[in-house]
Short mmCIF file of C-alpha atoms in Angstrom, two decimals:
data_model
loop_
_atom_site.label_atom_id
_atom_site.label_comp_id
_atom_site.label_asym_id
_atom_site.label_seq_id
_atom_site.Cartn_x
_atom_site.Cartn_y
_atom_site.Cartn_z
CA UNK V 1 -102.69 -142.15 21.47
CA UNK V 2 -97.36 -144.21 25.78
CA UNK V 3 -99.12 -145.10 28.88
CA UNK V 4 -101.25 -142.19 27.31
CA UNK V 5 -99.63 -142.35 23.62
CA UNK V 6 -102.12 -141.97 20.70
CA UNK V 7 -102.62 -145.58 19.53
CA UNK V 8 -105.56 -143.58 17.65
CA UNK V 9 -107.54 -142.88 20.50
CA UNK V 10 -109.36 -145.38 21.75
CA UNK V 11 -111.40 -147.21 24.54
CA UNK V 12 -114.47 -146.35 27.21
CA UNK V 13 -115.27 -145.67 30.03
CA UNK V 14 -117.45 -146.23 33.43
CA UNK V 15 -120.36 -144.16 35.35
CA UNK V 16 -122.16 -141.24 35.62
CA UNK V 17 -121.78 -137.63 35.98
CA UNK V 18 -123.04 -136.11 39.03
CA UNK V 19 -123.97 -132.34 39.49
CA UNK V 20 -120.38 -131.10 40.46
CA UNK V 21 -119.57 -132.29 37.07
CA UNK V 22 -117.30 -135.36 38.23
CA UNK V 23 -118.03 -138.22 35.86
CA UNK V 24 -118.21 -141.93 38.04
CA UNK V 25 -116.51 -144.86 35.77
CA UNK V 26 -116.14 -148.02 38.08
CA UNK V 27 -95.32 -135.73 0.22
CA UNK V 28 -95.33 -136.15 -3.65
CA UNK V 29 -97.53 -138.46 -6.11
CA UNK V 30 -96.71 -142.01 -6.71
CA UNK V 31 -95.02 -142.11 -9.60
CA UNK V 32 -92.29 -139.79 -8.04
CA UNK V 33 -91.99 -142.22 -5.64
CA UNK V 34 -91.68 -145.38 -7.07
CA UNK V 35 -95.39 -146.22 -5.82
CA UNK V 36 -97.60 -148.43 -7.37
CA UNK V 37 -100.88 -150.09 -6.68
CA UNK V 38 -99.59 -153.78 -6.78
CA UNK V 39 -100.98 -155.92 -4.76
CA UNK V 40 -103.87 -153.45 -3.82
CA UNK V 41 -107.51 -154.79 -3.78
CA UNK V 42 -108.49 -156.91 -7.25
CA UNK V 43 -111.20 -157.64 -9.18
CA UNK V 44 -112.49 -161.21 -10.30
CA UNK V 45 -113.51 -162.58 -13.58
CA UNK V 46 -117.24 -162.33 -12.44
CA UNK V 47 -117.24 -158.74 -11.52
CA UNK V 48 -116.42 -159.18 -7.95
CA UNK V 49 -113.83 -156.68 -6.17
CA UNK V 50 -111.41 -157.99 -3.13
CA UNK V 51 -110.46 -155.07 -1.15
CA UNK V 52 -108.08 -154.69 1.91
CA UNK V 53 -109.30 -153.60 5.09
CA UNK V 54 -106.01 -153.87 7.90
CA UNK V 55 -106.74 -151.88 11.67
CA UNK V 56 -105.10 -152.32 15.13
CA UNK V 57 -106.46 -152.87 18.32
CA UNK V 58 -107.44 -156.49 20.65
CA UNK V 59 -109.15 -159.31 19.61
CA UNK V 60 -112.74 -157.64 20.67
CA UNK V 61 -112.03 -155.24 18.23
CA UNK V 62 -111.32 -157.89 15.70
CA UNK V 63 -114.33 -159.88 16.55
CA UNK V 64 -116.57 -157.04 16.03
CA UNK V 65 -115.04 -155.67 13.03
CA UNK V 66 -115.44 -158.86 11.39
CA UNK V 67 -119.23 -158.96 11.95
CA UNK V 68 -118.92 -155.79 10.38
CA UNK V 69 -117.58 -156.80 7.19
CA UNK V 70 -119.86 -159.73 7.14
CA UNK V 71 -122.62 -156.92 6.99
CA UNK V 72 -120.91 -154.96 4.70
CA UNK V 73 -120.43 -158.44 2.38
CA UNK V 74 -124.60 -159.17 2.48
CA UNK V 75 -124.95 -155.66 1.24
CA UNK V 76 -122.42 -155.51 -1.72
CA UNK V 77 -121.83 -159.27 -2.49
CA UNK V 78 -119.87 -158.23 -5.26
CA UNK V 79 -117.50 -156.56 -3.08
CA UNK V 80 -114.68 -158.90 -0.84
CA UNK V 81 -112.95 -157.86 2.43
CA UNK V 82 -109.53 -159.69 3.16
CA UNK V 83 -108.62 -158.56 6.56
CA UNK V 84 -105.43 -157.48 8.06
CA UNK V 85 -104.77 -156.58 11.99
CA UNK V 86 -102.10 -156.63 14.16
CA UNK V 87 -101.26 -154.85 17.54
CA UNK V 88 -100.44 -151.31 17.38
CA UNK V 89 -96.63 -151.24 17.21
CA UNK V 90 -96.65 -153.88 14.85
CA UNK V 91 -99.09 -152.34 12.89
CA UNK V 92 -97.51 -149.32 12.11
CA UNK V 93 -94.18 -151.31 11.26
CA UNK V 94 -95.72 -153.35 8.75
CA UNK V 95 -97.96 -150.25 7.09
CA UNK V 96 -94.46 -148.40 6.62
CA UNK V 97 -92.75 -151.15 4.48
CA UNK V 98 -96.12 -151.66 2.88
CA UNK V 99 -95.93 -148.23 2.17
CA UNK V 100 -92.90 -147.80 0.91
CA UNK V 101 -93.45 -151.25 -1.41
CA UNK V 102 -96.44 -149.21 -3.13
CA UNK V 103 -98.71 -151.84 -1.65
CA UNK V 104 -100.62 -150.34 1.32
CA UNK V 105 -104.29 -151.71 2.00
CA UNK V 106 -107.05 -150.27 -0.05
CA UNK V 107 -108.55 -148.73 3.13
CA UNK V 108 -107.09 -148.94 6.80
CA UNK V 109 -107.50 -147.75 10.46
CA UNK V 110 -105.55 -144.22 11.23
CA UNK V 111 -104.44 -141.49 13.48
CA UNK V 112 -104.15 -137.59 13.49
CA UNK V 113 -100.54 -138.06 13.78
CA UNK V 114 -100.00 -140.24 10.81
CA UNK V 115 -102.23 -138.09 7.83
CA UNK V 116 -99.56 -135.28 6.72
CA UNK V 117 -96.64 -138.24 7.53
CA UNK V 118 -98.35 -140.34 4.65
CA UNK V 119 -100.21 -137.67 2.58
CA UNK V 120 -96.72 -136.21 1.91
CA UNK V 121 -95.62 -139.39 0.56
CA UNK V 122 -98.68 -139.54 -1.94
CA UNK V 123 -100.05 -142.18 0.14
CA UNK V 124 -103.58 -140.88 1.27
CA UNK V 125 -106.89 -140.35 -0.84
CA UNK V 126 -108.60 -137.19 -0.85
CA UNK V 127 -111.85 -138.53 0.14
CA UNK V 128 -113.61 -135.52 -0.86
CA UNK V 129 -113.35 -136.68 -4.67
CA UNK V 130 -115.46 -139.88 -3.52
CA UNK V 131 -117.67 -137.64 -1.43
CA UNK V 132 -118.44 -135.39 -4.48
CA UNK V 133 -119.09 -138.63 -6.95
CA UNK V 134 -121.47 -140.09 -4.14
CA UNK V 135 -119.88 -143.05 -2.89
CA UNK V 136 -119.33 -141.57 0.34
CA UNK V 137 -120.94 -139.15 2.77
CA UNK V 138 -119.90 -136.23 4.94
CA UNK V 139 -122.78 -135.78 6.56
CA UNK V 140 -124.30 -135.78 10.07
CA UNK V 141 -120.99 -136.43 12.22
CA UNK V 142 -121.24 -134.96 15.83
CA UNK V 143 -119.88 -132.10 17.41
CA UNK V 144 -117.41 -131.02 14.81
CA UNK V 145 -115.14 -134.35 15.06
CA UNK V 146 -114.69 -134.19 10.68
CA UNK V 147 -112.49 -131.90 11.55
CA UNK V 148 -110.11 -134.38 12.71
CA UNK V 149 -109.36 -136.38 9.07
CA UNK V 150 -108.70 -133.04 7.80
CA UNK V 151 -105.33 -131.86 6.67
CA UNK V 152 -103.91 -128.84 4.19
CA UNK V 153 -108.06 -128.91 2.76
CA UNK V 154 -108.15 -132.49 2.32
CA UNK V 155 -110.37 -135.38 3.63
CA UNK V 156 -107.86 -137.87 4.24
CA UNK V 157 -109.47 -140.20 7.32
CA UNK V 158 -113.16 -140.44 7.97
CA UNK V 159 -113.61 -140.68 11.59
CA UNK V 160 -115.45 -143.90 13.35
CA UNK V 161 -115.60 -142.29 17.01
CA UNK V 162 -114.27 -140.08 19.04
CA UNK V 163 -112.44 -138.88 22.39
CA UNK V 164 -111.08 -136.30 24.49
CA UNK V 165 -108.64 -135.92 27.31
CA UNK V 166 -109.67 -136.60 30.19
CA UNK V 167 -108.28 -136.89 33.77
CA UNK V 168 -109.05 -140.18 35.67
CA UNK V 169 -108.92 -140.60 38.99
CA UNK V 170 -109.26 -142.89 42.06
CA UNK V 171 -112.33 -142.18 43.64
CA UNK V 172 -111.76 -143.59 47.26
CA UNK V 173 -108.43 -141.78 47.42
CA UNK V 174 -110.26 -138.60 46.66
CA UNK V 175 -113.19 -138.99 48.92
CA UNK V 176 -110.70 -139.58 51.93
CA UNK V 177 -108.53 -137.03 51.54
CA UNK V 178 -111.13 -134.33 50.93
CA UNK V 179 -110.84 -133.53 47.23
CA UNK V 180 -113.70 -132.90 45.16
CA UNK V 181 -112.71 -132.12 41.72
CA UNK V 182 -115.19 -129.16 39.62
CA UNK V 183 -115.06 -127.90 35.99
CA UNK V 184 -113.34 -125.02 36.13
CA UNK V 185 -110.67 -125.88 38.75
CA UNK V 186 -107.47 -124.53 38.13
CA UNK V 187 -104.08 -125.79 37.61
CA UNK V 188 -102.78 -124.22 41.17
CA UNK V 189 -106.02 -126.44 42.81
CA UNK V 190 -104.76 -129.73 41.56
CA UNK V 191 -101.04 -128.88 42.21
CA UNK V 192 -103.07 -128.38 45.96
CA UNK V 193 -105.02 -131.49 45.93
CA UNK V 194 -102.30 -133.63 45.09
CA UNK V 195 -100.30 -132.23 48.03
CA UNK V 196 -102.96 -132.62 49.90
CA UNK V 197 -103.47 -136.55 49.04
CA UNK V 198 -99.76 -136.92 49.40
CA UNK V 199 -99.99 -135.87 52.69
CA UNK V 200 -102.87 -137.50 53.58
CA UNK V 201 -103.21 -140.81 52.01
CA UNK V 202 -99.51 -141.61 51.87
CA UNK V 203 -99.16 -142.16 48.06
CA UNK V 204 -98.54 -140.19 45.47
CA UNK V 205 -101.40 -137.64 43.38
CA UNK V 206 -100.33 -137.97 39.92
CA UNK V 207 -98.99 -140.76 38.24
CA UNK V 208 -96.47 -138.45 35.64
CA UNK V 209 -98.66 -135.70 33.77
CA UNK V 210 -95.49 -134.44 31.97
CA UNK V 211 -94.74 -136.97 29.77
CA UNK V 212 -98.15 -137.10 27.96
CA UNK V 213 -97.71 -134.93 25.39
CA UNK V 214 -101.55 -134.75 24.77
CA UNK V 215 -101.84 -133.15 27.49
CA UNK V 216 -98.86 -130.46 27.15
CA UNK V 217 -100.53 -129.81 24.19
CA UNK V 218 -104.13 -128.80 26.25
CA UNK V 219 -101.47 -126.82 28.72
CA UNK V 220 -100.58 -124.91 25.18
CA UNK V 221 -103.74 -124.77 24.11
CA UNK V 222 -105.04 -122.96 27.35
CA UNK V 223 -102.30 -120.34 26.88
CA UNK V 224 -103.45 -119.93 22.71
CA UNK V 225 -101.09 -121.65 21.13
CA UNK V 226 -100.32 -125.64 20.79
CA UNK V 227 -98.19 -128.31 20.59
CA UNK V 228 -97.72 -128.05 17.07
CA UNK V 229 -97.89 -125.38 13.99
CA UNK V 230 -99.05 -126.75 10.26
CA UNK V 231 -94.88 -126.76 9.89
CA UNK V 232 -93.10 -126.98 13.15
CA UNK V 233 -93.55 -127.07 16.98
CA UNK V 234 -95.40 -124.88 18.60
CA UNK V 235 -93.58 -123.58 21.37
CA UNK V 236 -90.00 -122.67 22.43
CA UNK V 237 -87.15 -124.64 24.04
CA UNK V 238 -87.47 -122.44 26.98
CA UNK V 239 -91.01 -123.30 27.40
CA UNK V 240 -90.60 -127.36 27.47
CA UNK V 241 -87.57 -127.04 29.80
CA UNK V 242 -89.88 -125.43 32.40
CA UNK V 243 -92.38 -128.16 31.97
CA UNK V 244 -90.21 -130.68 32.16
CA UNK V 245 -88.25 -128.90 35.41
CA UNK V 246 -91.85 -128.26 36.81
CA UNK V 247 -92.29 -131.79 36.47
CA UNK V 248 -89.24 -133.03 38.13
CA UNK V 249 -89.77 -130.90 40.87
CA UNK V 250 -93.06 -132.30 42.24
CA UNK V 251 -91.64 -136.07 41.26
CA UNK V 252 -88.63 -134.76 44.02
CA UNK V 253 -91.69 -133.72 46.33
CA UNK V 254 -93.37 -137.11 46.41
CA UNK V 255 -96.69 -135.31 44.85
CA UNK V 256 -95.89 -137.23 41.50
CA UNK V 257 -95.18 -140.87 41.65
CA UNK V 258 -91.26 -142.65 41.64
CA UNK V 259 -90.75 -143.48 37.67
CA UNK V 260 -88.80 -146.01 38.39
CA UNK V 261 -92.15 -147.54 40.50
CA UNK V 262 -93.86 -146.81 37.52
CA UNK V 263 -91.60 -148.61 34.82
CA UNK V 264 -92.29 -151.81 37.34
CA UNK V 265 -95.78 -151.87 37.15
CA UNK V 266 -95.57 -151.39 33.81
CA UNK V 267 -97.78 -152.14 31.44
CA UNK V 268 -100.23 -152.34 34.60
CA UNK V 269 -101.05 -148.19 35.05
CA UNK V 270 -99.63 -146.83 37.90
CA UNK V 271 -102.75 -145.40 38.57
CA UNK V 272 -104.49 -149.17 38.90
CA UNK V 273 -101.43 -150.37 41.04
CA UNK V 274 -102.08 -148.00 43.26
CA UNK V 275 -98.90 -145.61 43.32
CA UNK V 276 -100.73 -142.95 42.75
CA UNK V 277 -104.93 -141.47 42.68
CA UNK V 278 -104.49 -139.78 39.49
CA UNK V 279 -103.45 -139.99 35.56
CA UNK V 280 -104.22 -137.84 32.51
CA UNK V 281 -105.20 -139.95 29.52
CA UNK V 282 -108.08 -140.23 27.23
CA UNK V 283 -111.05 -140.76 28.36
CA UNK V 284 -111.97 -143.59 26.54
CA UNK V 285 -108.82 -145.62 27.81
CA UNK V 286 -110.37 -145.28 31.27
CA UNK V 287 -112.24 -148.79 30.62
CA UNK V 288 -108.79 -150.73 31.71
CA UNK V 289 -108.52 -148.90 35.07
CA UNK V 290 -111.60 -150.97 36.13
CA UNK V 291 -110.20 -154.18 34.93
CA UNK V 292 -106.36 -153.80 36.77
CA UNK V 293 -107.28 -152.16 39.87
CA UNK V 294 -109.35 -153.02 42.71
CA UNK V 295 -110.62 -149.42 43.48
CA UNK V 296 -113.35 -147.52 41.98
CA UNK V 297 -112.39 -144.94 39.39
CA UNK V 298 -113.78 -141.54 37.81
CA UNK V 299 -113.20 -139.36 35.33
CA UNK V 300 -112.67 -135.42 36.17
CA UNK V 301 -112.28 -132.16 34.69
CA UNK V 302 -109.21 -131.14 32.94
CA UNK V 303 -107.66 -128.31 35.09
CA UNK V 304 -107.32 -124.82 33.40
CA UNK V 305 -105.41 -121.68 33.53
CA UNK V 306 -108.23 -118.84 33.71
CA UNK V 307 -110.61 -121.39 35.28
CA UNK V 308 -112.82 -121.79 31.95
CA UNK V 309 -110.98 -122.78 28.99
CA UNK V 310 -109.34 -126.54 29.14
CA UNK V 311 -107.78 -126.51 25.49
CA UNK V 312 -109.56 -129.81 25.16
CA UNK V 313 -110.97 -130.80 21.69
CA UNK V 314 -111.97 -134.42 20.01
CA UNK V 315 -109.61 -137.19 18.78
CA UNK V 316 -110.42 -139.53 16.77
CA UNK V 317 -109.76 -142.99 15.22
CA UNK V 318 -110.29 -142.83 11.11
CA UNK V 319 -110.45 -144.87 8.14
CA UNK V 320 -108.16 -143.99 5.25
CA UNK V 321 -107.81 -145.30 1.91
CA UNK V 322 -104.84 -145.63 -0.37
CA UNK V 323 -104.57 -143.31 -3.25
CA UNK V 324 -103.45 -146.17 -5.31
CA UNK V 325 -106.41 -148.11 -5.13
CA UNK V 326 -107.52 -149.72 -8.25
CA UNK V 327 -111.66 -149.66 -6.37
CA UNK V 328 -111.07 -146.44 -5.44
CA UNK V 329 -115.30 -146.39 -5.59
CA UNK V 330 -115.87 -149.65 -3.56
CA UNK V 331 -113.30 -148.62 -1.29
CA UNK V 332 -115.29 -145.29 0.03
CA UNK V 333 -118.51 -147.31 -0.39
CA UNK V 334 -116.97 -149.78 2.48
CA UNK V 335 -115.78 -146.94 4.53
CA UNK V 336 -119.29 -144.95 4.00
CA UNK V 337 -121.03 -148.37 5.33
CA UNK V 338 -118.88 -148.51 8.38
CA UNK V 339 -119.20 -145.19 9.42
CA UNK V 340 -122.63 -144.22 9.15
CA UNK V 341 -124.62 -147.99 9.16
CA UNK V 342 -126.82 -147.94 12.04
CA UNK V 343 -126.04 -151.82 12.46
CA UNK V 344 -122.24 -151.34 12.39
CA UNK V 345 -122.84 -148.82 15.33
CA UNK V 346 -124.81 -151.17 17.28
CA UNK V 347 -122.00 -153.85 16.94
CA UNK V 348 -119.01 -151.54 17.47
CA UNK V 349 -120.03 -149.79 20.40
CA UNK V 350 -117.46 -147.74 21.85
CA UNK V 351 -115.03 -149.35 21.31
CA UNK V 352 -112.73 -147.01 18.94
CA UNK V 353 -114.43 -143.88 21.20
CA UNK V 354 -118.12 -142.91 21.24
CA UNK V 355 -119.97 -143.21 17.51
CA UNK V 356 -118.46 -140.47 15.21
CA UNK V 357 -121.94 -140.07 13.30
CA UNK V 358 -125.73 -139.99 14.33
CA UNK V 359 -126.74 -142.63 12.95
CA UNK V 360 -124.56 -145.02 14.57
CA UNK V 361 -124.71 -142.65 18.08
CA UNK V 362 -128.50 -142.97 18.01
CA UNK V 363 -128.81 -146.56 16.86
CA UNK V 364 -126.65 -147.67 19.69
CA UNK V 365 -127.77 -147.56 23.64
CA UNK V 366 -125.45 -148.30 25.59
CA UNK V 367 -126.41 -150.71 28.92
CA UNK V 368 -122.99 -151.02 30.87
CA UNK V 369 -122.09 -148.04 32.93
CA UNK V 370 -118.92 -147.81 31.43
CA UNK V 371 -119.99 -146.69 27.55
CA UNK V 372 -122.94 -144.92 30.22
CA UNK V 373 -120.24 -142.83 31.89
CA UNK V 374 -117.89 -142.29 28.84
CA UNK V 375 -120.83 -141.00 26.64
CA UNK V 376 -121.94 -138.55 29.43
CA UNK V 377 -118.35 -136.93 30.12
CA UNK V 378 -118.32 -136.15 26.57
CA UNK V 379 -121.70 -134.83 26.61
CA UNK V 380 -121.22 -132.63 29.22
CA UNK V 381 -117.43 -131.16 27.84
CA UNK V 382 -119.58 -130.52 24.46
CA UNK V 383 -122.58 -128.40 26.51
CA UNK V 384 -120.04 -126.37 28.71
CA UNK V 385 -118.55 -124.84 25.26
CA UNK V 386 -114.93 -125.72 25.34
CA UNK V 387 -114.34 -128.11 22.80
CA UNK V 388 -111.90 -126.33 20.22
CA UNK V 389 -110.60 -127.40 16.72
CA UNK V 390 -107.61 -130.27 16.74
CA UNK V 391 -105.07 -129.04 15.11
CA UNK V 392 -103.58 -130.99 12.16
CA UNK V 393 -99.93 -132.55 13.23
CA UNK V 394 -97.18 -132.01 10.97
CA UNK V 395 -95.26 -134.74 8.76
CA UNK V 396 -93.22 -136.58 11.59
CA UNK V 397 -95.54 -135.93 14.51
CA UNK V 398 -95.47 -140.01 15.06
CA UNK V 399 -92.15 -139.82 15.81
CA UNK V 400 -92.03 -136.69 18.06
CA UNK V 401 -94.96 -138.29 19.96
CA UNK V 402 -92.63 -141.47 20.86
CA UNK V 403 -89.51 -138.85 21.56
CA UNK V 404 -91.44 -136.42 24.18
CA UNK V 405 -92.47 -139.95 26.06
CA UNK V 406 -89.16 -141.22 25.62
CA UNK V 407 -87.09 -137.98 26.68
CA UNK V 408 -89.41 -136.94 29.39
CA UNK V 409 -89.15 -140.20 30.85
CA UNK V 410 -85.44 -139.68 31.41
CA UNK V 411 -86.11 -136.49 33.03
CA UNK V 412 -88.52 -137.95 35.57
CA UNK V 413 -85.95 -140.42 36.39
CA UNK V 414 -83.18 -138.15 36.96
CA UNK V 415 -81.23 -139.12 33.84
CA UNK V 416 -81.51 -136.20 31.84
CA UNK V 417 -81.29 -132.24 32.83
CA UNK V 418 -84.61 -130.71 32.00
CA UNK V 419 -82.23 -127.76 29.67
CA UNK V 420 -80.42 -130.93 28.04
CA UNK V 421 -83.58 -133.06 27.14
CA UNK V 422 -85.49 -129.87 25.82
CA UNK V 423 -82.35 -130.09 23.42
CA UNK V 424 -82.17 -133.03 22.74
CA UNK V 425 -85.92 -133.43 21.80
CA UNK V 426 -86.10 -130.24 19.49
CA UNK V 427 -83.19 -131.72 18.35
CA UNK V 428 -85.05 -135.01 17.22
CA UNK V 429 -88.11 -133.09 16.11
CA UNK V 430 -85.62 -131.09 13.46
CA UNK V 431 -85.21 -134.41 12.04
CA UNK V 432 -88.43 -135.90 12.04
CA UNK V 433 -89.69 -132.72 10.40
CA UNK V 434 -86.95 -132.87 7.58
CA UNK V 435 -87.20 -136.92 7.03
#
């Protein structure tokens, strides 16, 4: 999911992990509102069912996918995939009106932040009725990452891979001033290092930590509590405008990059362009560093509070299906197939995160160093103990998400008082909540 917003959680990674534990990487049901299932997936005169399968992401993800529903198609010849894709933004446009028409897809690509937004609108299926009748399995999925699709004891997304924060940094900017992240290291160490490669290297250490609100949430997390409650936000006004005045503090002190230097790189990372040797994101986004910049890049431990607990846990992209399916059978049959087909795995990759289930995790090997380096930094967060539960986001978490990028932007540029924007964005999250 923003340099660093959700768009589902996605991407790789590049390297290996050495001993020190741095990783290398070069509402309501559908009659109440007006919902129908027109338009949804039919069903031809010879028995065959067309069903709707829409997702975001590049064309390599396209490509891919459509091998997979090729597969899928050999299997179940009776069953039809139209596809439907479209860049994130535009994505999530067109699934709104679609929404609102009563004429979602019968099964599409989601996000943590979306499931309450469009369960509360009658929207999602409870996969768990599918699960019980067969059609779909909840088996074998790795380190807890189920736990993501889940919402108020439903199933409603059925995750294809998985992610965590990570922090990714320029290796050669590192090595020559003299910092050598550990797990463990604490927040008051990396405030240290980036001094210390501000003062030595001549650019800045961080490229704008508090604007990702991922990773305010981990900050949260580390003190037991998080960004957000099943209801509301998880934290007081107070609290964000000392983040926020934190933040625009070490921005003043050169430690954090310029914004504005930022914005002109932009959509090139700041972190690629050089303005800075360090950006929080997830770790499976870390795959474009190596393509925009000419340095080599790593992924490092999240910094912590009592130098143990990180707050991190695993995202995850997910398939959903629309509750107003007319195959609401065929529909989990496709989304079983692409989540636990060994084949599927083998063609996908890593590219929506690293394989959700173990079938697809063990049928796939991955040869580059980047899928290499991206499995191995989740490895190793899973065997030190940390990972914790994600908690479900509230109705109207997609739109908070673009408001703390938005607002904290402003800050780090100087155009907002850190008191001010703290108001102004519990301001916008009152509404978001209420819409």
């Amino acid at each position: 999911m923003t340099g660093n917003r959700d768009r589902g959680h996605e991407g790789l990674g590049r390297g290996d992990l050495d001993r020190r534990g741095l990783l290398k990487v070069a509402g309501g049901s559908l009659a109440a509102l007006g919902l129908t299932a027109a338009g949804c997936g039919s069903g031809g005169g010879d028995g065959t069912v067309s069903l709707r399968y829409a997702w975001w992401g590049g064309e390599p993800r396209t490509v891919a996918i459509k091998k997979t529903i090729r597969l899928f198609e050999k299997k179940y010849p009776k069953i039809k995939i139209k596809p439907e894709f479209a860049d994130y933004e535009a994505f999530w446009e067109k699934f709104q009106t679609q929404a609102s028409g009563g004429n979602p897809p019968d099964v599409f690509q989601n996000a943590v932040g979306f499931l309450r937004k469009y369960d509360k609108r009658g929207v999602l299926m409870d996969l768990k009725s599918q699960a019980s009748a067969g059609n779909l399995s909840l088996k074998n999925f790795r380190n807890g990452v189920l736990t993501a699709g889940q919402a108020d004891g439903k199933q409603l997304g059925i995750p294809v891979g998985a992610n965590t924060m990570a922090l990714v940094i320029d290796l050669d900017v590192f090595k020559k001033a003299g910092v050598d992240p550990k797990a463990g290291w604490t927040w008051d160490e990396y405030w240290s290092a980036l001094r210390k490669i501000h003062d030595t290297q001549k650019i800045a250490g961080d490229t704008g930590y508090f604007t990702v609100m991922y990773l305010y949430d981990l900050y949260l997390r580390q003190h037991g509590r998080a960004f957000y409650t099943d209801t509301d936000l998880g934290f007081t006004q107070d609290d964000l405008t000392q983040w926020w005045s934190d933040g625009y503090k070490r921005v003043k002190s050169g430690i954090v990059a310029d914004p504005k230097k930022i914005e002109q790189v932009a959509p090139k990372s700041g972190l690629s362009a050089g303005l800075a040797a360090a950006e929080f994101t997830w770790d499976n986004f870390s795959v474009r560093y190596e393509g925009e910049g000419r340095s080599d890049y790593g992924l490092a431990p999240i910094p912590t509070t009592d130098g143990k607990h990180t707050g991190q846990y695993l995202g995850s992209l997910m398939l959903s299906a629309f509750s107003g399916t007319e195959h609401p059978k065929e529909a989990a049959q496709f989304i079983d197939f692409m989540v636990h087909d060994p084949e599927v795995g083998k063609i996908m990759g890593y590219d929506r995160g690293i394989l959700a289930t173990t079938e697809q995790y063990d049928a796939y090997k991955p040869t580059d160093r980047t899928s290499k380096g991206i499995a191995a930094f989740e490895e190793e967060v899973a065997k030190a103990g940390v990972l914790g539960k994600i908690t479900p986001h509230p109705s109207g978490a997609d739109v908070i998400e673009a408001a703390f990028l938005r607002i904290g932007k402003e800050v780090a540029q100087g155009k907002s008082r850190p008191s001010a924007a703290a108001q102004q964005f519990f301001g916008e999250a009152k509404a978001a909540f209420a819409a």
